[in-house]
Amino acid sequence: RRYDPPTPSQPARSHLQPAPTCSPLARVFYMPLVGAAIMPHGALILDPERSEMAGTPLGGAARRLHEACFAAGCAVRAAHPHLFILYTPHGLHSDSADMCIYQNSSASGSCDWMGAWGEYRVSVQCDAAAARSLLTALQAGGHSAAGLTAFSGYDAPLRWGECVPLSFLGPALSDGAKVVVLSHGPAGTLERAAVVASRRSATAAVGEAIHDWAAGEEQRVFLLISADLAHVHGNARAPRRADGVPDPRYLNARYASPHACAEPFERAVARWVETGSTAALDGAVRLPREA
C-alpha cells in the first residue's frame, strides 16, 4: 500500500540572494542550499507490509519510517530543487581519496541487499558539469576528493545506499532535478566507525566547502544524506522467514543482544539534528565504534 503523504502547510523558503555585481538587465541569483535531509537506506522501509515483517514490532517501526520518508519526499519537492547532492556511505570508493564524486551523466540500479529488494529500481539523471565543478572546488580547498567515472560515462551503478532514499524522491526527480553522488569511504561500517572521530574536523570542513560551493550556484541545491543509525539493537527484531525462523541475513553475530550504546547514540544524533547542538554531536562521535 502506498502512503498518501500530507501536503506541507508551508513551502520551504528559497532565500534567494542576488549577486552584487549583476546589472539590472541581467539579474543572476546565487543560491545557498535550499534544504537538507537525512534519510535511511534500510530496504525494509520500502514495503513494511511484506510477509517477513507482518504483525511484528519491526513492521510497525518500518511503517512509521515509510510514512515519514514519503512525507519528507513531499517536503523536499516543495523546496523545488534543481540538483540533489547525494551523500552515501555505501557507494564506490577509491583508496586515493576520502570523498569520491561520480562524474557520469546518469546513474541507475536497484535497492538489492543480499538477494532481496532488487525489484525496486531507480534511474536518475546526473549533472556531470556540477560534479566537475564541485570536485574542482573541493580539491582547490585542499580536501581529499577524487572523481570517479564508470562505464565510459554511461550509467554509474547504484545500490541500496543510494536507491532507497532516492525511491522516496520520485516527484522531485520527475520535475527534472538531477543528482550528484558523493561517496565517502572507507567502505566498511566498522572501518568508518574507527576513523569518524579523527576525521571529524576534516568532514566538517568538507561540509562547509560544499555549502560555499552551493552558495555560488545558480541552481537550487538540496543536500540529501543517506544514513542509518545504530546497527546494534540485537537480533530479536530481525525479519522472519516463512517458517518463522529469523532471517540470517539480518542477524548481527557480534551483537546478538542490544548494545547499551545504541539508544544513547541515536538520541545524541536526533538532538544534534533538531538543535544543532555541538555537545550532542560530541556525544554521538564518542559512540559510533560500538553503535
Coordinates of C-alpha atoms in Angstrom, one line a residue:
R1 CA 0.0 0.0 0.0
R2 CA 1.2 3.5 -0.8
Y3 CA 1.1 6.1 1.8
D4 CA -0.6 9.3 0.7
P5 CA 1.7 12.0 2.1
P6 CA 0.2 15.1 3.6
T7 CA 0.6 18.4 1.8
P8 CA 3.1 20.6 3.6
S9 CA 1.3 23.6 5.2
Q10 CA 4.2 26.0 4.3
P11 CA 6.6 25.6 1.4
A12 CA 10.3 26.0 2.0
R13 CA 11.7 29.5 1.6
S14 CA 14.2 29.9 -1.2
H15 CA 16.5 32.5 0.5
L16 CA 17.4 34.0 -2.9
Q17 CA 20.5 36.2 -2.9
P18 CA 21.1 38.5 -5.8
A19 CA 24.7 38.7 -6.9
P20 CA 26.2 42.1 -6.0
T21 CA 27.7 42.6 -9.5
C22 CA 24.5 41.9 -11.5
S23 CA 23.3 44.5 -13.8
P24 CA 19.6 45.5 -13.7
L25 CA 19.2 44.0 -17.2
A26 CA 20.6 40.6 -16.3
R27 CA 19.9 39.6 -12.7
V28 CA 21.6 36.3 -11.7
F29 CA 20.6 34.7 -8.4
Y30 CA 23.2 32.7 -6.4
M31 CA 21.6 30.3 -4.1
P32 CA 22.8 28.5 -0.9
L33 CA 21.4 25.1 0.0
V34 CA 17.6 25.3 -0.2
G35 CA 17.3 22.4 2.2
A36 CA 18.9 19.2 3.6
A37 CA 17.6 15.9 4.8
I38 CA 18.9 12.7 6.4
M39 CA 17.0 9.7 5.0
P40 CA 17.5 6.0 5.9
H41 CA 18.8 3.4 3.4
G42 CA 17.5 0.2 5.0
A43 CA 15.4 -1.5 2.3
L44 CA 12.9 -2.8 4.9
I45 CA 11.2 0.6 4.8
L46 CA 10.2 0.3 1.2
D47 CA 7.4 -2.1 1.9
P48 CA 6.5 -2.7 5.6
E49 CA 3.7 -5.0 4.6
R50 CA 6.0 -7.8 3.3
S51 CA 5.4 -11.1 4.9
E52 CA 8.6 -11.2 6.8
M53 CA 7.6 -8.2 8.8
A54 CA 3.8 -8.6 9.0
G55 CA 2.4 -8.5 12.5
T56 CA 5.8 -7.8 14.1
P57 CA 7.1 -4.7 16.0
L58 CA 9.6 -4.3 13.3
G59 CA 6.8 -4.0 10.7
G60 CA 5.2 -1.2 12.8
A61 CA 8.5 0.6 13.1
A62 CA 9.2 0.2 9.3
R63 CA 5.7 1.6 8.6
R64 CA 6.4 4.7 10.6
L65 CA 9.7 5.3 8.8
H66 CA 8.0 4.6 5.4
E67 CA 5.3 7.2 6.1
A68 CA 7.9 9.7 7.4
C69 CA 10.0 9.2 4.2
F70 CA 7.0 9.8 2.0
A71 CA 6.2 13.0 3.9
A72 CA 9.8 14.1 3.6
G73 CA 9.7 13.5 -0.1
C74 CA 6.7 15.8 -0.4
A75 CA 8.5 18.5 1.7
V76 CA 11.6 18.1 -0.5
R77 CA 9.6 18.6 -3.7
A78 CA 8.1 21.8 -2.1
A79 CA 11.7 23.2 -2.0
H80 CA 11.8 23.0 -5.8
P81 CA 15.4 21.6 -6.0
H82 CA 17.2 21.6 -9.3
L83 CA 20.1 19.5 -8.0
F84 CA 20.5 16.9 -5.3
I85 CA 23.9 16.4 -3.7
L86 CA 23.5 12.8 -2.5
Y87 CA 26.0 11.8 0.2
T88 CA 26.3 8.0 0.5
P89 CA 28.4 5.8 2.7
H90 CA 27.9 2.7 0.5
G91 CA 28.9 3.8 -2.9
L92 CA 32.1 3.4 -5.0
H93 CA 35.3 4.3 -3.3
S94 CA 39.0 4.8 -4.1
D95 CA 42.0 4.4 -1.9
S96 CA 43.3 7.7 -3.2
A97 CA 40.8 9.9 -1.6
D98 CA 38.2 10.1 1.3
M99 CA 35.5 11.5 -0.9
C100 CA 34.7 10.3 -4.4
I101 CA 32.4 12.3 -6.7
Y102 CA 30.7 10.4 -9.6
Q103 CA 31.3 12.1 -12.9
N104 CA 28.7 10.2 -15.0
S105 CA 25.8 11.9 -16.7
S106 CA 23.3 9.2 -15.4
A107 CA 23.1 6.5 -12.8
S108 CA 20.8 3.6 -12.2
G109 CA 20.5 0.5 -10.0
S110 CA 18.3 -1.3 -7.5
C111 CA 17.7 -1.5 -3.8
D112 CA 19.1 -5.0 -3.9
W113 CA 20.5 -6.0 -0.5
M114 CA 21.7 -9.6 0.0
G115 CA 19.5 -11.0 -2.7
A116 CA 16.3 -9.2 -1.8
W117 CA 14.5 -5.9 -2.8
G118 CA 16.0 -5.9 -6.3
E119 CA 12.6 -5.3 -7.8
Y120 CA 12.8 -1.7 -6.5
R121 CA 14.8 0.2 -9.2
V122 CA 15.9 3.8 -9.6
S123 CA 17.2 5.7 -12.6
V124 CA 18.4 9.3 -12.3
Q125 CA 20.0 12.0 -14.5
C126 CA 23.3 13.3 -13.1
D127 CA 24.7 16.7 -13.5
A128 CA 28.3 16.0 -14.8
A129 CA 29.2 19.7 -15.1
A130 CA 28.1 20.3 -11.5
A131 CA 30.1 17.2 -10.4
R132 CA 33.2 18.5 -12.1
S133 CA 32.7 22.0 -10.6
L134 CA 32.3 20.6 -7.1
L135 CA 35.3 18.3 -7.4
T136 CA 37.4 21.3 -8.6
A137 CA 36.2 23.4 -5.6
L138 CA 37.0 20.7 -3.1
Q139 CA 40.4 19.9 -4.5
A140 CA 41.3 23.6 -4.7
G141 CA 40.4 23.9 -1.0
G142 CA 42.8 21.1 -0.1
H143 CA 40.2 18.5 0.7
S144 CA 40.7 14.8 0.0
A145 CA 38.4 14.3 -3.1
A146 CA 38.6 12.4 -6.4
G147 CA 36.4 11.9 -9.4
L148 CA 35.1 8.5 -10.4
T149 CA 33.7 7.7 -13.9
A150 CA 32.1 4.3 -14.6
F151 CA 31.4 2.6 -17.9
S152 CA 32.8 5.3 -20.2
G153 CA 30.5 7.9 -18.7
Y154 CA 27.2 5.9 -19.1
D155 CA 25.1 4.8 -16.2
A156 CA 27.0 4.8 -12.9
P157 CA 25.9 1.9 -10.7
L158 CA 23.7 2.5 -7.7
R159 CA 22.7 0.1 -4.9
W160 CA 20.7 0.3 -1.7
G161 CA 22.7 3.2 -0.1
E162 CA 21.6 5.5 -2.9
C163 CA 18.4 3.8 -4.3
V164 CA 16.4 3.5 -1.0
P165 CA 16.4 7.3 -0.2
L166 CA 16.0 8.2 -3.9
S167 CA 12.9 5.9 -4.1
F168 CA 11.1 8.4 -1.9
L169 CA 12.0 11.4 -4.1
G170 CA 10.3 10.4 -7.3
P171 CA 8.1 13.5 -7.6
A172 CA 11.1 15.9 -7.3
L173 CA 13.1 13.8 -9.7
S174 CA 10.2 13.7 -12.1
D175 CA 10.2 17.5 -12.0
G176 CA 13.6 17.4 -13.7
A177 CA 16.0 17.5 -10.7
K178 CA 19.4 16.0 -11.3
V179 CA 21.8 14.3 -8.9
V180 CA 25.5 14.5 -8.0
V181 CA 26.7 11.5 -5.9
L182 CA 29.3 11.9 -3.2
S183 CA 30.6 8.6 -1.9
H184 CA 32.5 8.8 1.4
G185 CA 34.8 6.0 2.5
P186 CA 36.0 3.7 4.0
A187 CA 33.7 1.1 2.6
G188 CA 33.0 -0.9 5.7
T189 CA 30.8 0.3 8.6
L190 CA 33.3 -0.8 11.2
E191 CA 36.2 0.9 9.3
R192 CA 34.2 4.1 9.1
A193 CA 33.4 3.9 12.8
A194 CA 37.1 3.6 13.6
V195 CA 38.0 6.8 11.9
V196 CA 35.0 9.1 12.4
A197 CA 36.3 10.8 15.5
S198 CA 39.7 11.6 13.9
R199 CA 38.1 12.7 10.7
R200 CA 35.5 15.0 12.4
S201 CA 37.2 18.3 11.6
A202 CA 38.0 17.3 8.0
T203 CA 34.4 16.2 7.5
A204 CA 33.1 19.4 8.9
A205 CA 35.4 21.4 6.6
V206 CA 34.1 19.4 3.6
G207 CA 30.6 20.3 4.6
E208 CA 31.4 24.0 4.8
A209 CA 33.1 23.8 1.4
I210 CA 30.0 22.1 -0.1
H211 CA 27.8 24.8 1.3
D212 CA 30.1 27.5 0.0
W213 CA 30.1 25.9 -3.5
A214 CA 26.3 25.7 -3.4
A215 CA 26.0 29.3 -2.5
G216 CA 27.7 30.2 -5.7
E217 CA 25.4 28.1 -7.9
E218 CA 22.6 29.5 -10.0
Q219 CA 20.5 26.3 -9.4
R220 CA 18.7 25.3 -6.3
V221 CA 20.8 22.7 -4.5
F222 CA 19.4 20.3 -1.9
L223 CA 21.7 18.1 0.3
L224 CA 20.5 14.5 0.8
I225 CA 22.4 12.4 3.3
S226 CA 21.8 8.6 3.1
A227 CA 22.4 7.2 6.6
D228 CA 21.2 4.7 9.1
L229 CA 21.5 4.9 12.9
A230 CA 22.7 2.2 15.3
H231 CA 23.3 -1.3 14.0
V232 CA 23.4 -3.0 17.4
H233 CA 19.8 -3.3 18.6
G234 CA 20.1 -7.0 18.8
N235 CA 18.6 -9.8 16.8
A236 CA 15.2 -10.2 18.4
R237 CA 13.7 -7.7 16.0
A238 CA 15.1 -9.4 12.8
P239 CA 12.6 -10.2 10.0
R240 CA 11.3 -13.8 9.9
R241 CA 11.5 -16.4 7.1
A242 CA 8.3 -18.2 6.1
D243 CA 9.0 -20.9 8.7
G244 CA 9.2 -18.3 11.4
V245 CA 12.9 -18.6 11.9
P246 CA 14.9 -15.3 12.0
D247 CA 16.3 -14.4 8.6
P248 CA 20.1 -14.9 8.9
R249 CA 20.8 -12.1 6.5
Y250 CA 19.7 -9.6 9.2
L251 CA 21.4 -11.1 12.2
N252 CA 24.4 -9.5 13.8
A253 CA 26.6 -12.2 15.1
R254 CA 28.8 -9.7 17.0
Y255 CA 25.9 -8.1 18.8
A256 CA 23.1 -10.7 19.2
S257 CA 21.8 -8.7 22.2
P258 CA 21.1 -5.0 22.2
H259 CA 24.2 -2.9 23.0
A260 CA 23.9 -0.3 25.7
C261 CA 25.2 2.5 23.5
A262 CA 22.6 2.0 20.7
E263 CA 19.9 4.3 22.1
P264 CA 22.2 7.0 23.6
F265 CA 23.9 7.2 20.2
E266 CA 20.6 7.7 18.4
R267 CA 19.3 10.2 21.0
A268 CA 22.5 12.2 20.5
V269 CA 22.2 12.2 16.7
A270 CA 18.5 13.2 16.9
R271 CA 19.3 16.1 19.4
W272 CA 22.1 17.3 17.1
V273 CA 19.7 17.3 14.0
E274 CA 16.9 19.1 15.9
T275 CA 19.0 21.7 17.7
G276 CA 22.4 21.9 16.1
S277 CA 24.0 21.3 19.5
T278 CA 27.8 20.8 19.3
A279 CA 27.6 19.0 22.6
A280 CA 25.1 16.5 21.2
L281 CA 27.4 15.9 18.2
D282 CA 30.3 15.4 20.6
G283 CA 28.3 12.7 22.4
A284 CA 27.4 10.9 19.1
V285 CA 31.0 11.0 17.8
R286 CA 32.2 9.3 21.0
L287 CA 30.0 6.3 20.5
P288 CA 30.0 5.1 16.8
R289 CA 32.7 2.4 17.2
E290 CA 30.2 0.5 19.3
A291 CA 26.9 1.7 17.7

